Structure formats: structure tokens, C-alpha cells
């Protein structure tokens, strides 16, 4: 952790949000992984009944992404994102450092850690088959195009679909961008290791298809014909 960045984040809260009752610094800076291009991810807490929005601005030469919340809005977002298996706000709060207002900020941090530790809801048969279908369809698209730009786009779609299905099978949270990779790194599974290796070293479409089919084999294999989404009448 760069103490200078933490001090800058505190000054941001003091000057831009004098009515705040607490704040936390999360993201790469709190994890000690900040790069010159990293922004400051700051959760700013107001009393219940206060505002709830996200604002990107600059402060002392750094971009700041400020998540303005109350305890009630944090609970609402945590519940919504946990149901979708993508706890973006909880990830931010759980892996944060308290900047100000410990009495308000620490309970938010603890609640986020508890939510993450409990893991996502179990994979249902409906979600399993929907994800199985989506990955199968993406594999068909990959096999059916020779356009280089299309192949590039579809390879990522196959990779992401395979990773997310594997994460759900291992009852891990989902994530976007860097967090997709970080969650996959937490899985003790050879296919997860092979997918990460593929992304970092290969990019070969044939290897990706092999890995994606290995994931599908865990849930019954390729699925297209016969799959039904929604309540079909008799």
C-alpha cells in the first residue's frame, strides 16, 4: 500500500464529501497492486437517506472512482449482486482499508467479507443448462467463421463462457475483467490452470475448443437441440 495514495484518498473525501460519515479505499491500491494508470476506488458512506451514485473525477492528478452509498444502499446492492454471483461492491469493500469513520466503515467491510466467505448460491439445473447451451452455441460460432475479427471476438466469448461455467461448478464467484482471472486462479482444478495458461500463452482456437469441451463434459456435454428456455406450454 502506498501511504501517499491513501493520504490523497483521505483528502479527496474531506474536500469533496465533507458530510460523509465514513470511507474506504479499495481496488488495486488497497491490494498493493497499483500501477501508474490505476485509479483510486473509494467507497464514501453517508447516513441513511443520503445519496447513492458512482462518480468518476480527478483529484491530485489521479482518476477517482467514488462509490457513494449509505448502509442501506450497500445492503441492497450486495444482495442484488450476490444473487447474480457477481459481488462487485462486496469485493471492493472486503478488500479495502478504512480511510475514515471506523464506526461506520468497519461494519460495511465485515459484512462484505462475510458475504464473500459464504460463497455464491449453488448452481441450479436451469442455470447449468443455460450456460451449457450458451457455451455450445459459442463453440459453433467459433467453428463457423473464418473472419479474423469475428474469430477474435468469439474466442473471448468461448473463453469467458467456459471460465464462468467452471467457476459456477466449483461454487466460486464470477467477476469481470481482471476479477474473472483472479477468481479462476483460486480454483484448484486442472482445467482452470489450462484455461489460464491458454489465455496467457496460446490463443490457439483448437486448444480452446478442447478445453471448452472438457468443461462441457463435466455437465453432460454439448447442448443445442432440445434445450428450452422459459415455461413451455404442454
JSON list of C-alpha atoms in Angstrom, two decimals:
[
{"chain": "A", "resi": 1, "resn": "UNK", "atom": "CA", "xyz": [0.00, 0.00, 0.00]},
{"chain": "A", "resi": 2, "resn": "UNK", "atom": "CA", "xyz": [1.29, 3.42, -0.99]},
{"chain": "A", "resi": 3, "resn": "UNK", "atom": "CA", "xyz": [0.70, 5.69, 2.03]},
{"chain": "A", "resi": 4, "resn": "UNK", "atom": "CA", "xyz": [0.80, 8.72, -0.24]},
{"chain": "A", "resi": 5, "resn": "UNK", "atom": "CA", "xyz": [-2.15, 7.40, -2.26]},
{"chain": "A", "resi": 6, "resn": "UNK", "atom": "CA", "xyz": [-4.09, 6.63, 0.92]},
{"chain": "A", "resi": 7, "resn": "UNK", "atom": "CA", "xyz": [-3.47, 10.17, 2.17]},
{"chain": "A", "resi": 8, "resn": "UNK", "atom": "CA", "xyz": [-4.61, 11.55, -1.18]},
{"chain": "A", "resi": 9, "resn": "UNK", "atom": "CA", "xyz": [-7.78, 9.47, -0.95]},
{"chain": "A", "resi": 10, "resn": "UNK", "atom": "CA", "xyz": [-8.48, 10.87, 2.53]},
{"chain": "A", "resi": 11, "resn": "UNK", "atom": "CA", "xyz": [-8.08, 14.40, 1.26]},
{"chain": "A", "resi": 12, "resn": "UNK", "atom": "CA", "xyz": [-10.48, 13.63, -1.58]},
{"chain": "A", "resi": 13, "resn": "UNK", "atom": "CA", "xyz": [-13.14, 12.55, 0.91]},
{"chain": "A", "resi": 14, "resn": "UNK", "atom": "CA", "xyz": [-12.51, 15.53, 3.18]},
{"chain": "A", "resi": 15, "resn": "UNK", "atom": "CA", "xyz": [-12.77, 18.08, 0.36]},
{"chain": "A", "resi": 16, "resn": "UNK", "atom": "CA", "xyz": [-15.41, 16.53, -1.92]},
{"chain": "A", "resi": 17, "resn": "UNK", "atom": "CA", "xyz": [-17.61, 14.83, 0.67]},
{"chain": "A", "resi": 18, "resn": "UNK", "atom": "CA", "xyz": [-17.44, 16.78, 3.95]},
{"chain": "A", "resi": 19, "resn": "UNK", "atom": "CA", "xyz": [-20.78, 15.27, 5.00]},
{"chain": "A", "resi": 20, "resn": "UNK", "atom": "CA", "xyz": [-19.53, 11.68, 4.78]},
{"chain": "A", "resi": 21, "resn": "UNK", "atom": "CA", "xyz": [-19.61, 9.55, 7.92]},
{"chain": "A", "resi": 22, "resn": "UNK", "atom": "CA", "xyz": [-17.05, 7.00, 6.73]},
{"chain": "A", "resi": 23, "resn": "UNK", "atom": "CA", "xyz": [-14.95, 5.91, 3.78]},
{"chain": "A", "resi": 24, "resn": "UNK", "atom": "CA", "xyz": [-12.90, 3.00, 2.47]},
{"chain": "A", "resi": 25, "resn": "UNK", "atom": "CA", "xyz": [-10.18, 2.71, -0.15]},
{"chain": "A", "resi": 26, "resn": "UNK", "atom": "CA", "xyz": [-10.37, -0.43, -2.26]},
{"chain": "A", "resi": 27, "resn": "UNK", "atom": "CA", "xyz": [-9.21, -1.75, -5.62]},
{"chain": "A", "resi": 28, "resn": "UNK", "atom": "CA", "xyz": [-5.64, -2.25, -6.74]},
{"chain": "A", "resi": 29, "resn": "UNK", "atom": "CA", "xyz": [-4.33, 0.48, -4.45]},
{"chain": "A", "resi": 30, "resn": "UNK", "atom": "CA", "xyz": [-5.59, -1.24, -1.30]},
{"chain": "A", "resi": 31, "resn": "UNK", "atom": "CA", "xyz": [-4.22, -4.57, -2.54]},
{"chain": "A", "resi": 32, "resn": "UNK", "atom": "CA", "xyz": [-0.78, -3.10, -3.15]},
{"chain": "A", "resi": 33, "resn": "UNK", "atom": "CA", "xyz": [-1.12, -3.78, -6.88]},
{"chain": "A", "resi": 34, "resn": "UNK", "atom": "CA", "xyz": [-1.49, -0.22, -8.14]},
{"chain": "A", "resi": 35, "resn": "UNK", "atom": "CA", "xyz": [0.17, 0.79, -11.39]},
{"chain": "A", "resi": 36, "resn": "UNK", "atom": "CA", "xyz": [0.72, 4.32, -12.70]},
{"chain": "A", "resi": 37, "resn": "UNK", "atom": "CA", "xyz": [-2.60, 4.06, -14.57]},
{"chain": "A", "resi": 38, "resn": "UNK", "atom": "CA", "xyz": [-4.60, 2.74, -11.60]},
{"chain": "A", "resi": 39, "resn": "UNK", "atom": "CA", "xyz": [-7.41, 4.91, -10.30]},
{"chain": "A", "resi": 40, "resn": "UNK", "atom": "CA", "xyz": [-8.47, 5.34, -6.69]},
{"chain": "A", "resi": 41, "resn": "UNK", "atom": "CA", "xyz": [-11.58, 3.30, -5.85]},
{"chain": "A", "resi": 42, "resn": "UNK", "atom": "CA", "xyz": [-13.21, 4.98, -2.86]},
{"chain": "A", "resi": 43, "resn": "UNK", "atom": "CA", "xyz": [-16.42, 3.98, -1.08]},
{"chain": "A", "resi": 44, "resn": "UNK", "atom": "CA", "xyz": [-17.94, 7.05, 0.58]},
{"chain": "A", "resi": 45, "resn": "UNK", "atom": "CA", "xyz": [-20.58, 6.47, 3.26]},
{"chain": "A", "resi": 46, "resn": "UNK", "atom": "CA", "xyz": [-23.43, 8.84, 4.10]},
{"chain": "A", "resi": 47, "resn": "UNK", "atom": "CA", "xyz": [-26.19, 8.49, 6.69]},
{"chain": "A", "resi": 48, "resn": "UNK", "atom": "CA", "xyz": [-29.27, 6.51, 5.64]},
{"chain": "A", "resi": 49, "resn": "UNK", "atom": "CA", "xyz": [-31.44, 8.61, 3.39]},
{"chain": "A", "resi": 50, "resn": "UNK", "atom": "CA", "xyz": [-28.35, 10.01, 1.71]},
{"chain": "A", "resi": 51, "resn": "UNK", "atom": "CA", "xyz": [-27.31, 9.72, -1.94]},
{"chain": "A", "resi": 52, "resn": "UNK", "atom": "CA", "xyz": [-26.36, 6.61, -3.92]},
{"chain": "A", "resi": 53, "resn": "UNK", "atom": "CA", "xyz": [-24.39, 7.07, -7.14]},
{"chain": "A", "resi": 54, "resn": "UNK", "atom": "CA", "xyz": [-20.99, 6.45, -8.73]},
{"chain": "A", "resi": 55, "resn": "UNK", "atom": "CA", "xyz": [-18.84, 9.33, -9.96]},
{"chain": "A", "resi": 56, "resn": "UNK", "atom": "CA", "xyz": [-15.53, 9.42, -11.81]},
{"chain": "A", "resi": 57, "resn": "UNK", "atom": "CA", "xyz": [-13.44, 12.55, -11.36]},
{"chain": "A", "resi": 58, "resn": "UNK", "atom": "CA", "xyz": [-9.82, 13.58, -10.88]},
{"chain": "A", "resi": 59, "resn": "UNK", "atom": "CA", "xyz": [-8.00, 14.52, -7.70]},
{"chain": "A", "resi": 60, "resn": "UNK", "atom": "CA", "xyz": [-4.36, 15.46, -7.28]},
{"chain": "A", "resi": 61, "resn": "UNK", "atom": "CA", "xyz": [-3.51, 14.06, -10.70]},
{"chain": "A", "resi": 62, "resn": "UNK", "atom": "CA", "xyz": [-5.27, 10.70, -10.22]},
{"chain": "A", "resi": 63, "resn": "UNK", "atom": "CA", "xyz": [-8.57, 9.44, -11.51]},
{"chain": "A", "resi": 64, "resn": "UNK", "atom": "CA", "xyz": [-11.00, 8.68, -8.70]},
{"chain": "A", "resi": 65, "resn": "UNK", "atom": "CA", "xyz": [-13.98, 6.37, -8.95]},
{"chain": "A", "resi": 66, "resn": "UNK", "atom": "CA", "xyz": [-16.16, 7.20, -5.98]},
{"chain": "A", "resi": 67, "resn": "UNK", "atom": "CA", "xyz": [-18.96, 4.88, -4.91]},
{"chain": "A", "resi": 68, "resn": "UNK", "atom": "CA", "xyz": [-21.36, 6.98, -2.87]},
{"chain": "A", "resi": 69, "resn": "UNK", "atom": "CA", "xyz": [-23.51, 4.89, -0.55]},
{"chain": "A", "resi": 70, "resn": "UNK", "atom": "CA", "xyz": [-25.47, 4.54, 2.64]},
{"chain": "A", "resi": 71, "resn": "UNK", "atom": "CA", "xyz": [-25.55, 1.36, 4.71]},
{"chain": "A", "resi": 72, "resn": "UNK", "atom": "CA", "xyz": [-28.99, 0.64, 3.26]},
{"chain": "A", "resi": 73, "resn": "UNK", "atom": "CA", "xyz": [-27.87, 1.05, -0.35]},
{"chain": "A", "resi": 74, "resn": "UNK", "atom": "CA", "xyz": [-24.83, -1.15, 0.25]},
{"chain": "A", "resi": 75, "resn": "UNK", "atom": "CA", "xyz": [-27.07, -3.90, 1.64]},
{"chain": "A", "resi": 76, "resn": "UNK", "atom": "CA", "xyz": [-29.36, -3.57, -1.39]},
{"chain": "A", "resi": 77, "resn": "UNK", "atom": "CA", "xyz": [-26.51, -3.79, -3.90]},
{"chain": "A", "resi": 78, "resn": "UNK", "atom": "CA", "xyz": [-24.81, -6.64, -2.04]},
{"chain": "A", "resi": 79, "resn": "UNK", "atom": "CA", "xyz": [-28.00, -8.69, -2.14]},
{"chain": "A", "resi": 80, "resn": "UNK", "atom": "CA", "xyz": [-28.60, -7.96, -5.81]},
{"chain": "A", "resi": 81, "resn": "UNK", "atom": "CA", "xyz": [-25.04, -8.68, -6.93]},
{"chain": "A", "resi": 82, "resn": "UNK", "atom": "CA", "xyz": [-24.74, -11.82, -4.79]},
{"chain": "A", "resi": 83, "resn": "UNK", "atom": "CA", "xyz": [-27.86, -13.23, -6.44]},
{"chain": "A", "resi": 84, "resn": "UNK", "atom": "CA", "xyz": [-26.16, -12.66, -9.82]},
{"chain": "A", "resi": 85, "resn": "UNK", "atom": "CA", "xyz": [-22.94, -14.22, -8.45]},
{"chain": "A", "resi": 86, "resn": "UNK", "atom": "CA", "xyz": [-21.00, -11.02, -9.25]},
{"chain": "A", "resi": 87, "resn": "UNK", "atom": "CA", "xyz": [-20.38, -9.24, -5.92]},
{"chain": "A", "resi": 88, "resn": "UNK", "atom": "CA", "xyz": [-18.58, -6.21, -7.33]},
{"chain": "A", "resi": 89, "resn": "UNK", "atom": "CA", "xyz": [-19.27, -3.89, -4.40]},
{"chain": "A", "resi": 90, "resn": "UNK", "atom": "CA", "xyz": [-18.59, -6.58, -1.79]},
{"chain": "A", "resi": 91, "resn": "UNK", "atom": "CA", "xyz": [-15.24, -7.35, -3.44]},
{"chain": "A", "resi": 92, "resn": "UNK", "atom": "CA", "xyz": [-14.36, -3.68, -3.25]},
{"chain": "A", "resi": 93, "resn": "UNK", "atom": "CA", "xyz": [-15.35, -3.30, 0.41]},
{"chain": "A", "resi": 94, "resn": "UNK", "atom": "CA", "xyz": [-13.95, -6.60, 1.68]},
{"chain": "A", "resi": 95, "resn": "UNK", "atom": "CA", "xyz": [-10.51, -5.95, 0.24]},
{"chain": "A", "resi": 96, "resn": "UNK", "atom": "CA", "xyz": [-10.30, -2.36, 1.38]},
{"chain": "A", "resi": 97, "resn": "UNK", "atom": "CA", "xyz": [-8.64, -0.22, 4.00]},
{"chain": "A", "resi": 98, "resn": "UNK", "atom": "CA", "xyz": [-10.61, 2.14, 6.20]},
{"chain": "A", "resi": 99, "resn": "UNK", "atom": "CA", "xyz": [-9.90, 5.79, 5.48]},
{"chain": "A", "resi": 100, "resn": "UNK", "atom": "CA", "xyz": [-12.28, 7.44, 7.93]},
{"chain": "A", "resi": 101, "resn": "UNK", "atom": "CA", "xyz": [-15.26, 6.81, 10.18]},
{"chain": "A", "resi": 102, "resn": "UNK", "atom": "CA", "xyz": [-14.29, 3.40, 11.55]},
{"chain": "A", "resi": 103, "resn": "UNK", "atom": "CA", "xyz": [-17.59, 3.05, 13.41]},
{"chain": "A", "resi": 104, "resn": "UNK", "atom": "CA", "xyz": [-19.46, 3.11, 10.10]},
{"chain": "A", "resi": 105, "resn": "UNK", "atom": "CA", "xyz": [-16.84, 1.73, 7.72]},
{"chain": "A", "resi": 106, "resn": "UNK", "atom": "CA", "xyz": [-15.74, -1.38, 9.62]},
{"chain": "A", "resi": 107, "resn": "UNK", "atom": "CA", "xyz": [-19.24, -2.96, 9.75]},
{"chain": "A", "resi": 108, "resn": "UNK", "atom": "CA", "xyz": [-19.51, -2.46, 5.97]},
{"chain": "A", "resi": 109, "resn": "UNK", "atom": "CA", "xyz": [-16.15, -4.13, 5.50]},
{"chain": "A", "resi": 110, "resn": "UNK", "atom": "CA", "xyz": [-17.04, -7.03, 7.79]},
{"chain": "A", "resi": 111, "resn": "UNK", "atom": "CA", "xyz": [-20.40, -7.63, 6.11]},
{"chain": "A", "resi": 112, "resn": "UNK", "atom": "CA", "xyz": [-18.67, -7.78, 2.73]},
{"chain": "A", "resi": 113, "resn": "UNK", "atom": "CA", "xyz": [-16.11, -10.29, 3.98]},
{"chain": "A", "resi": 114, "resn": "UNK", "atom": "CA", "xyz": [-18.88, -12.45, 5.42]},
{"chain": "A", "resi": 115, "resn": "UNK", "atom": "CA", "xyz": [-20.81, -12.37, 2.15]},
{"chain": "A", "resi": 116, "resn": "UNK", "atom": "CA", "xyz": [-17.76, -13.40, 0.11]},
{"chain": "A", "resi": 117, "resn": "UNK", "atom": "CA", "xyz": [-16.81, -16.15, 2.55]},
{"chain": "A", "resi": 118, "resn": "UNK", "atom": "CA", "xyz": [-20.28, -17.67, 2.28]},
{"chain": "A", "resi": 119, "resn": "UNK", "atom": "CA", "xyz": [-19.82, -18.23, -1.43]},
{"chain": "A", "resi": 120, "resn": "UNK", "atom": "CA", "xyz": [-22.34, -17.83, -4.24]},
{"chain": "A", "resi": 121, "resn": "UNK", "atom": "CA", "xyz": [-25.68, -19.63, -4.41]},
{"chain": "A", "resi": 122, "resn": "UNK", "atom": "CA", "xyz": [-25.47, -23.21, -5.72]},
{"chain": "A", "resi": 123, "resn": "UNK", "atom": "CA", "xyz": [-25.64, -23.81, -9.46]},
{"chain": "A", "resi": 124, "resn": "UNK", "atom": "CA", "xyz": [-29.22, -24.74, -10.36]},
{"chain": "A", "resi": 125, "resn": "UNK", "atom": "CA", "xyz": [-30.08, -27.16, -13.14]},
{"chain": "A", "resi": 126, "resn": "UNK", "atom": "CA", "xyz": [-31.66, -24.30, -15.10]},
{"chain": "A", "resi": 127, "resn": "UNK", "atom": "CA", "xyz": [-28.58, -22.09, -14.89]},
{"chain": "A", "resi": 128, "resn": "UNK", "atom": "CA", "xyz": [-26.34, -25.07, -15.63]},
{"chain": "A", "resi": 129, "resn": "UNK", "atom": "CA", "xyz": [-28.16, -25.93, -18.84]},
{"chain": "A", "resi": 130, "resn": "UNK", "atom": "CA", "xyz": [-28.46, -22.29, -19.92]},
{"chain": "A", "resi": 131, "resn": "UNK", "atom": "CA", "xyz": [-24.71, -21.88, -19.52]},
{"chain": "A", "resi": 132, "resn": "UNK", "atom": "CA", "xyz": [-24.10, -25.22, -21.20]},
{"chain": "A", "resi": 133, "resn": "UNK", "atom": "CA", "xyz": [-26.24, -24.11, -24.14]},
{"chain": "A", "resi": 134, "resn": "UNK", "atom": "CA", "xyz": [-24.52, -20.72, -24.41]},
{"chain": "A", "resi": 135, "resn": "UNK", "atom": "CA", "xyz": [-21.05, -22.27, -24.44]},
{"chain": "A", "resi": 136, "resn": "UNK", "atom": "CA", "xyz": [-22.11, -24.83, -27.04]},
{"chain": "A", "resi": 137, "resn": "UNK", "atom": "CA", "xyz": [-23.53, -22.07, -29.25]},
{"chain": "A", "resi": 138, "resn": "UNK", "atom": "CA", "xyz": [-20.32, -20.07, -28.94]},
{"chain": "A", "resi": 139, "resn": "UNK", "atom": "CA", "xyz": [-18.30, -23.13, -29.96]},
{"chain": "A", "resi": 140, "resn": "UNK", "atom": "CA", "xyz": [-20.48, -23.47, -33.06]},
{"chain": "A", "resi": 141, "resn": "UNK", "atom": "CA", "xyz": [-19.84, -19.81, -33.88]},
{"chain": "A", "resi": 142, "resn": "UNK", "atom": "CA", "xyz": [-16.10, -20.34, -33.49]},
{"chain": "A", "resi": 143, "resn": "UNK", "atom": "CA", "xyz": [-16.15, -23.29, -35.88]},
{"chain": "A", "resi": 144, "resn": "UNK", "atom": "CA", "xyz": [-18.35, -21.47, -38.37]},
{"chain": "A", "resi": 145, "resn": "UNK", "atom": "CA", "xyz": [-16.39, -18.30, -39.08]},
{"chain": "A", "resi": 146, "resn": "UNK", "atom": "CA", "xyz": [-13.16, -17.62, -40.96]},
{"chain": "A", "resi": 147, "resn": "UNK", "atom": "CA", "xyz": [-13.30, -13.85, -40.44]},
{"chain": "A", "resi": 148, "resn": "UNK", "atom": "CA", "xyz": [-10.26, -12.97, -38.26]},
{"chain": "A", "resi": 149, "resn": "UNK", "atom": "CA", "xyz": [-12.07, -10.23, -36.33]},
{"chain": "A", "resi": 150, "resn": "UNK", "atom": "CA", "xyz": [-15.07, -12.47, -35.69]},
{"chain": "A", "resi": 151, "resn": "UNK", "atom": "CA", "xyz": [-12.81, -15.31, -34.56]},
{"chain": "A", "resi": 152, "resn": "UNK", "atom": "CA", "xyz": [-11.08, -12.96, -32.13]},
{"chain": "A", "resi": 153, "resn": "UNK", "atom": "CA", "xyz": [-14.41, -11.86, -30.63]},
{"chain": "A", "resi": 154, "resn": "UNK", "atom": "CA", "xyz": [-15.84, -15.38, -30.45]},
{"chain": "A", "resi": 155, "resn": "UNK", "atom": "CA", "xyz": [-12.68, -16.82, -28.88]},
{"chain": "A", "resi": 156, "resn": "UNK", "atom": "CA", "xyz": [-13.14, -14.43, -25.98]},
{"chain": "A", "resi": 157, "resn": "UNK", "atom": "CA", "xyz": [-16.82, -15.39, -25.74]},
{"chain": "A", "resi": 158, "resn": "UNK", "atom": "CA", "xyz": [-15.90, -19.09, -25.58]},
{"chain": "A", "resi": 159, "resn": "UNK", "atom": "CA", "xyz": [-13.15, -18.41, -23.03]},
{"chain": "A", "resi": 160, "resn": "UNK", "atom": "CA", "xyz": [-15.40, -16.36, -20.78]},
{"chain": "A", "resi": 161, "resn": "UNK", "atom": "CA", "xyz": [-18.32, -18.80, -21.02]},
{"chain": "A", "resi": 162, "resn": "UNK", "atom": "CA", "xyz": [-16.06, -21.76, -20.23]},
{"chain": "A", "resi": 163, "resn": "UNK", "atom": "CA", "xyz": [-14.45, -19.94, -17.29]},
{"chain": "A", "resi": 164, "resn": "UNK", "atom": "CA", "xyz": [-17.78, -18.87, -15.83]},
{"chain": "A", "resi": 165, "resn": "UNK", "atom": "CA", "xyz": [-19.29, -22.34, -16.09]},
{"chain": "A", "resi": 166, "resn": "UNK", "atom": "CA", "xyz": [-16.21, -23.82, -14.43]},
{"chain": "A", "resi": 167, "resn": "UNK", "atom": "CA", "xyz": [-16.35, -21.19, -11.67]},
{"chain": "A", "resi": 168, "resn": "UNK", "atom": "CA", "xyz": [-20.01, -21.94, -11.00]},
{"chain": "A", "resi": 169, "resn": "UNK", "atom": "CA", "xyz": [-19.31, -25.69, -10.93]},
{"chain": "A", "resi": 170, "resn": "UNK", "atom": "CA", "xyz": [-16.66, -25.02, -8.28]},
{"chain": "A", "resi": 171, "resn": "UNK", "atom": "CA", "xyz": [-19.02, -22.66, -6.44]},
{"chain": "A", "resi": 172, "resn": "UNK", "atom": "CA", "xyz": [-16.85, -19.61, -6.94]},
{"chain": "A", "resi": 173, "resn": "UNK", "atom": "CA", "xyz": [-17.91, -16.03, -7.50]},
{"chain": "A", "resi": 174, "resn": "UNK", "atom": "CA", "xyz": [-17.91, -14.58, -11.01]},
{"chain": "A", "resi": 175, "resn": "UNK", "atom": "CA", "xyz": [-16.08, -11.43, -11.99]},
{"chain": "A", "resi": 176, "resn": "UNK", "atom": "CA", "xyz": [-15.41, -9.04, -14.83]},
{"chain": "A", "resi": 177, "resn": "UNK", "atom": "CA", "xyz": [-12.06, -8.31, -16.44]},
{"chain": "A", "resi": 178, "resn": "UNK", "atom": "CA", "xyz": [-9.19, -8.90, -14.02]},
{"chain": "A", "resi": 179, "resn": "UNK", "atom": "CA", "xyz": [-11.55, -10.44, -11.47]},
{"chain": "A", "resi": 180, "resn": "UNK", "atom": "CA", "xyz": [-12.56, -13.22, -13.86]},
{"chain": "A", "resi": 181, "resn": "UNK", "atom": "CA", "xyz": [-8.91, -14.26, -13.93]},
{"chain": "A", "resi": 182, "resn": "UNK", "atom": "CA", "xyz": [-8.38, -13.77, -10.19]},
{"chain": "A", "resi": 183, "resn": "UNK", "atom": "CA", "xyz": [-11.38, -15.93, -9.30]},
{"chain": "A", "resi": 184, "resn": "UNK", "atom": "CA", "xyz": [-10.23, -18.61, -11.74]},
{"chain": "A", "resi": 185, "resn": "UNK", "atom": "CA", "xyz": [-6.79, -18.58, -10.10]},
{"chain": "A", "resi": 186, "resn": "UNK", "atom": "CA", "xyz": [-8.47, -19.55, -6.82]},
{"chain": "A", "resi": 187, "resn": "UNK", "atom": "CA", "xyz": [-9.86, -22.80, -8.28]},
{"chain": "A", "resi": 188, "resn": "UNK", "atom": "CA", "xyz": [-7.90, -25.99, -7.58]},
{"chain": "A", "resi": 189, "resn": "UNK", "atom": "CA", "xyz": [-8.77, -27.56, -10.92]},
{"chain": "A", "resi": 190, "resn": "UNK", "atom": "CA", "xyz": [-6.51, -28.56, -13.81]},
{"chain": "A", "resi": 191, "resn": "UNK", "atom": "CA", "xyz": [-8.90, -27.19, -16.42]},
{"chain": "A", "resi": 192, "resn": "UNK", "atom": "CA", "xyz": [-8.77, -23.80, -14.68]},
{"chain": "A", "resi": 193, "resn": "UNK", "atom": "CA", "xyz": [-4.97, -23.89, -14.84]},
{"chain": "A", "resi": 194, "resn": "UNK", "atom": "CA", "xyz": [-5.10, -24.87, -18.51]},
{"chain": "A", "resi": 195, "resn": "UNK", "atom": "CA", "xyz": [-7.54, -22.07, -19.36]},
{"chain": "A", "resi": 196, "resn": "UNK", "atom": "CA", "xyz": [-5.29, -19.52, -17.66]},
{"chain": "A", "resi": 197, "resn": "UNK", "atom": "CA", "xyz": [-2.27, -20.90, -19.48]},
{"chain": "A", "resi": 198, "resn": "UNK", "atom": "CA", "xyz": [-4.15, -20.75, -22.78]},
{"chain": "A", "resi": 199, "resn": "UNK", "atom": "CA", "xyz": [-5.05, -17.10, -22.21]},
{"chain": "A", "resi": 200, "resn": "UNK", "atom": "CA", "xyz": [-1.51, -16.15, -21.27]},
{"chain": "A", "resi": 201, "resn": "UNK", "atom": "CA", "xyz": [0.46, -18.10, -23.83]},
{"chain": "A", "resi": 202, "resn": "UNK", "atom": "CA", "xyz": [-1.51, -19.62, -26.67]},
{"chain": "A", "resi": 203, "resn": "UNK", "atom": "CA", "xyz": [-4.68, -18.17, -28.11]},
{"chain": "A", "resi": 204, "resn": "UNK", "atom": "CA", "xyz": [-4.93, -21.22, -30.36]},
{"chain": "A", "resi": 205, "resn": "UNK", "atom": "CA", "xyz": [-8.56, -21.86, -31.31]},
{"chain": "A", "resi": 206, "resn": "UNK", "atom": "CA", "xyz": [-8.20, -25.66, -31.40]},
{"chain": "A", "resi": 207, "resn": "UNK", "atom": "CA", "xyz": [-6.77, -25.74, -27.87]},
{"chain": "A", "resi": 208, "resn": "UNK", "atom": "CA", "xyz": [-9.60, -23.52, -26.65]},
{"chain": "A", "resi": 209, "resn": "UNK", "atom": "CA", "xyz": [-12.22, -25.81, -28.19]},
{"chain": "A", "resi": 210, "resn": "UNK", "atom": "CA", "xyz": [-10.64, -28.79, -26.44]},
{"chain": "A", "resi": 211, "resn": "UNK", "atom": "CA", "xyz": [-10.73, -27.01, -23.08]},
{"chain": "A", "resi": 212, "resn": "UNK", "atom": "CA", "xyz": [-14.30, -25.80, -23.57]},
{"chain": "A", "resi": 213, "resn": "UNK", "atom": "CA", "xyz": [-15.48, -29.32, -24.40]},
{"chain": "A", "resi": 214, "resn": "UNK", "atom": "CA", "xyz": [-13.70, -30.57, -21.27]},
{"chain": "A", "resi": 215, "resn": "UNK", "atom": "CA", "xyz": [-15.77, -28.12, -19.23]},
{"chain": "A", "resi": 216, "resn": "UNK", "atom": "CA", "xyz": [-18.95, -29.20, -21.03]},
{"chain": "A", "resi": 217, "resn": "UNK", "atom": "CA", "xyz": [-18.17, -32.84, -20.30]},
{"chain": "A", "resi": 218, "resn": "UNK", "atom": "CA", "xyz": [-18.47, -32.02, -16.59]},
{"chain": "A", "resi": 219, "resn": "UNK", "atom": "CA", "xyz": [-22.13, -31.05, -17.08]},
{"chain": "A", "resi": 220, "resn": "UNK", "atom": "CA", "xyz": [-23.37, -33.52, -19.66]},
{"chain": "A", "resi": 221, "resn": "UNK", "atom": "CA", "xyz": [-21.64, -32.34, -22.82]},
{"chain": "A", "resi": 222, "resn": "UNK", "atom": "CA", "xyz": [-22.60, -30.22, -25.82]},
{"chain": "A", "resi": 223, "resn": "UNK", "atom": "CA", "xyz": [-26.19, -28.97, -25.78]},
{"chain": "A", "resi": 224, "resn": "UNK", "atom": "CA", "xyz": [-28.19, -27.29, -28.53]},
{"chain": "A", "resi": 225, "resn": "UNK", "atom": "CA", "xyz": [-31.17, -29.19, -29.92]},
{"chain": "A", "resi": 226, "resn": "UNK", "atom": "CA", "xyz": [-33.85, -29.84, -27.32]},
{"chain": "A", "resi": 227, "resn": "UNK", "atom": "CA", "xyz": [-32.87, -27.05, -24.94]},
{"chain": "A", "resi": 228, "resn": "UNK", "atom": "CA", "xyz": [-35.84, -24.99, -23.74]},
{"chain": "A", "resi": 229, "resn": "UNK", "atom": "CA", "xyz": [-35.66, -21.59, -22.03]},
{"chain": "A", "resi": 230, "resn": "UNK", "atom": "CA", "xyz": [-38.75, -20.32, -20.27]},
{"chain": "A", "resi": 231, "resn": "UNK", "atom": "CA", "xyz": [-42.03, -22.07, -19.43]},
{"chain": "A", "resi": 232, "resn": "UNK", "atom": "CA", "xyz": [-43.05, -24.09, -22.47]},
{"chain": "A", "resi": 233, "resn": "UNK", "atom": "CA", "xyz": [-46.76, -24.99, -22.50]},
{"chain": "A", "resi": 234, "resn": "UNK", "atom": "CA", "xyz": [-47.76, -28.65, -22.80]}
]
